[in-house]
Amino acid sequence: MQALIIDRQADRLDHCQIALMNAGVQVTGTGSLLVAETCIQRLGVDLLVIEKSTIGDALGDTIGMAEERNSHLVSILRTPDVGEDQDALSPHFPSLHCIVGQDVSNEVAIKLGLASLRAQATRSVMPARALRVKKPNLEAARAAYAARAPQADNIFAEAV
């Protein structure tokens, strides 16, 4: 299991990394957006912990890239405005399991992330044909982040 923590506050980053390592998770931590993108592309991540002010406008791009790489991704967002970000981001990013305030302790944030990973691992796997159905909100959110191959609206269309 691979975790990526994106946070410029060094002491908070260190505490999160130590807590995840103690839980048996491989961790990469950074305050750099370029390093984070490289880790997502090369390693793939199972748990993504992001402090919003660290990456600012690239938040959607970063989460979208990680979701493209791993459909079972669990993301946690630390933000000063939980309500606004919950309304704006949750409908578009299914991996966003937790949005917490910046005053929430590292231990609580990490416990939420690990619990979400455990829950994700116990879910049943959907049949492959069910995954080809378009999800309009998700597609609209991801359209700006990555070029995707066109998907059929009808799962039987490719048989014709």
Short mmCIF file of C-alpha atoms in Angstrom, two decimals:
data_model
loop_
_atom_site.label_atom_id
_atom_site.label_comp_id
_atom_site.label_asym_id
_atom_site.label_seq_id
_atom_site.Cartn_x
_atom_site.Cartn_y
_atom_site.Cartn_z
CA MET A 1 0.00 0.00 0.00
CA GLN A 2 1.40 3.36 -1.06
CA ALA A 3 0.47 6.74 0.45
CA LEU A 4 1.35 10.22 -0.78
CA ILE A 5 1.15 13.22 1.52
CA ILE A 6 1.28 16.68 -0.06
CA ASP A 7 1.89 19.34 2.57
CA ARG A 8 4.33 22.25 2.89
CA GLN A 9 4.14 22.38 6.69
CA ALA A 10 7.14 20.24 7.63
CA ASP A 11 6.12 19.23 11.16
CA ARG A 12 2.62 18.14 10.09
CA LEU A 13 4.10 16.26 7.11
CA ASP A 14 6.56 14.44 9.37
CA HIS A 15 3.87 13.45 11.90
CA CYS A 16 1.60 12.09 9.14
CA GLN A 17 4.43 10.14 7.56
CA ILE A 18 5.45 8.61 10.88
CA ALA A 19 1.85 7.64 11.73
CA LEU A 20 1.39 5.93 8.35
CA MET A 21 4.76 4.15 8.54
CA ASN A 22 3.82 2.86 12.00
CA ALA A 23 0.62 1.48 10.42
CA GLY A 24 2.70 -0.42 7.85
CA VAL A 25 2.08 1.87 4.88
CA GLN A 26 4.80 2.95 2.44
CA VAL A 27 4.80 6.74 2.46
CA THR A 28 6.10 9.51 0.24
CA GLY A 29 5.75 13.04 1.52
CA THR A 30 6.40 16.27 -0.31
CA GLY A 31 5.59 19.95 -0.42
CA SER A 32 6.26 20.14 -4.15
CA LEU A 33 3.55 19.74 -6.76
CA LEU A 34 6.05 18.47 -9.37
CA VAL A 35 7.33 15.76 -7.04
CA ALA A 36 3.74 14.79 -6.17
CA GLU A 37 2.78 14.46 -9.85
CA THR A 38 5.86 12.35 -10.53
CA CYS A 39 5.02 10.04 -7.61
CA ILE A 40 1.44 9.64 -8.85
CA GLN A 41 2.57 8.84 -12.39
CA ARG A 42 5.40 6.48 -11.47
CA LEU A 43 4.29 4.81 -8.25
CA GLY A 44 0.54 5.14 -8.21
CA VAL A 45 -0.97 5.76 -4.80
CA ASP A 46 -3.66 4.13 -2.70
CA LEU A 47 -4.00 6.96 -0.17
CA LEU A 48 -3.64 10.63 -1.08
CA VAL A 49 -3.54 13.22 1.72
CA ILE A 50 -3.56 16.79 0.42
CA GLU A 51 -3.31 20.10 2.24
CA LYS A 52 -5.24 22.42 -0.08
CA SER A 53 -3.10 25.56 0.22
CA THR A 54 -0.02 23.56 -0.77
CA ILE A 55 -1.23 22.94 -4.32
CA GLY A 56 -3.97 25.56 -4.73
CA ASP A 57 -5.46 25.61 -8.24
CA ALA A 58 -3.90 22.26 -9.19
CA LEU A 59 -6.07 20.39 -6.67
CA GLY A 60 -8.54 19.04 -9.25
CA ASP A 61 -5.77 18.08 -11.66
CA THR A 62 -3.88 16.21 -8.96
CA ILE A 63 -6.87 14.26 -7.64
CA GLY A 64 -8.04 13.53 -11.21
CA MET A 65 -4.60 12.22 -12.20
CA ALA A 66 -4.45 9.96 -9.15
CA GLU A 67 -7.99 8.65 -9.79
CA GLU A 68 -7.10 7.84 -13.40
CA ARG A 69 -4.10 5.85 -12.18
CA ASN A 70 -5.97 4.02 -9.38
CA SER A 71 -9.75 3.62 -9.44
CA HIS A 72 -9.71 2.49 -5.78
CA LEU A 73 -7.92 5.62 -4.55
CA VAL A 74 -8.82 7.10 -1.18
CA SER A 75 -8.25 10.86 -0.84
CA ILE A 76 -8.27 13.08 2.22
CA LEU A 77 -8.31 16.85 1.86
CA ARG A 78 -7.26 19.31 4.56
CA THR A 79 -8.86 22.69 3.95
CA PRO A 80 -9.78 25.85 5.83
CA ASP A 81 -13.32 25.82 4.36
CA VAL A 82 -14.76 22.32 4.73
CA GLY A 83 -18.34 23.14 3.76
CA GLU A 84 -17.52 24.95 0.52
CA ASP A 85 -15.04 22.31 -0.63
CA GLN A 86 -17.44 19.50 0.29
CA ASP A 87 -20.13 21.01 -1.95
CA ALA A 88 -17.75 21.86 -4.80
CA LEU A 89 -15.54 18.77 -4.96
CA SER A 90 -17.36 15.71 -3.60
CA PRO A 91 -19.75 15.27 -6.54
CA HIS A 92 -16.85 15.22 -9.00
CA PHE A 93 -14.22 13.11 -7.23
CA PRO A 94 -15.37 9.73 -5.91
CA SER A 95 -12.05 9.12 -4.19
CA LEU A 96 -12.56 12.09 -1.86
CA HIS A 97 -13.58 10.17 1.25
CA CYS A 98 -12.78 12.83 3.85
CA ILE A 99 -12.61 16.61 3.85
CA VAL A 100 -11.30 17.84 7.19
CA GLY A 101 -10.43 21.20 8.65
CA GLN A 102 -6.85 22.23 9.19
CA ASP A 103 -7.38 22.13 12.95
CA VAL A 104 -8.08 18.37 12.87
CA SER A 105 -5.22 16.42 14.41
CA ASN A 106 -2.91 14.30 12.27
CA GLU A 107 -3.94 11.18 14.17
CA VAL A 108 -7.61 11.67 13.36
CA ALA A 109 -6.91 12.41 9.67
CA ILE A 110 -4.72 9.31 9.34
CA LYS A 111 -7.27 7.11 11.15
CA LEU A 112 -9.97 8.32 8.77
CA GLY A 113 -7.75 7.52 5.78
CA LEU A 114 -6.85 4.04 7.02
CA ALA A 115 -10.49 3.27 7.82
CA SER A 116 -11.48 4.35 4.31
CA LEU A 117 -8.77 2.13 2.82
CA ARG A 118 -10.02 -0.85 4.81
CA ALA A 119 -13.61 -0.17 3.72
CA GLN A 120 -12.49 0.19 0.09
CA ALA A 121 -10.68 -3.16 0.26
CA THR A 122 -13.77 -5.00 1.52
CA ARG A 123 -16.15 -3.71 -1.16
CA SER A 124 -17.16 -6.15 -3.85
CA VAL A 125 -15.74 -5.64 -7.30
CA MET A 126 -18.18 -4.45 -9.98
CA PRO A 127 -18.42 -6.41 -13.24
CA ALA A 128 -16.29 -4.94 -16.03
CA ARG A 129 -19.28 -4.16 -18.24
CA ALA A 130 -20.82 -2.01 -15.49
CA LEU A 131 -17.71 0.17 -15.45
CA ARG A 132 -18.22 1.23 -19.08
CA VAL A 133 -21.41 3.15 -18.37
CA LYS A 134 -20.94 6.91 -18.55
CA LYS A 135 -21.20 9.00 -15.42
CA PRO A 136 -21.95 12.54 -16.66
CA ASN A 137 -20.77 14.44 -13.56
CA LEU A 138 -17.56 12.46 -13.27
CA GLU A 139 -16.80 12.75 -16.97
CA ALA A 140 -17.41 16.51 -16.89
CA ALA A 141 -15.00 16.93 -14.01
CA ARG A 142 -12.28 14.77 -15.55
CA ALA A 143 -12.56 16.13 -19.10
CA ALA A 144 -10.21 18.99 -18.26
CA TYR A 145 -7.65 16.73 -16.62
CA ALA A 146 -6.94 13.99 -19.12
CA ALA A 147 -7.81 13.02 -22.66
CA ARG A 148 -9.89 9.88 -22.54
CA ALA A 149 -10.88 7.35 -25.15
CA PRO A 150 -14.56 7.74 -26.08
CA GLN A 151 -16.84 5.45 -24.11
CA ALA A 152 -20.01 3.88 -25.44
CA ASP A 153 -23.32 5.01 -23.97
CA ASN A 154 -24.71 1.55 -24.64
CA ILE A 155 -22.63 -1.34 -23.37
CA PHE A 156 -23.87 -3.47 -26.28
CA ALA A 157 -22.87 -0.88 -28.94
CA GLU A 158 -19.40 -2.35 -29.41
CA ALA A 159 -20.89 -5.74 -30.35
CA VAL A 160 -22.56 -4.25 -33.43
#
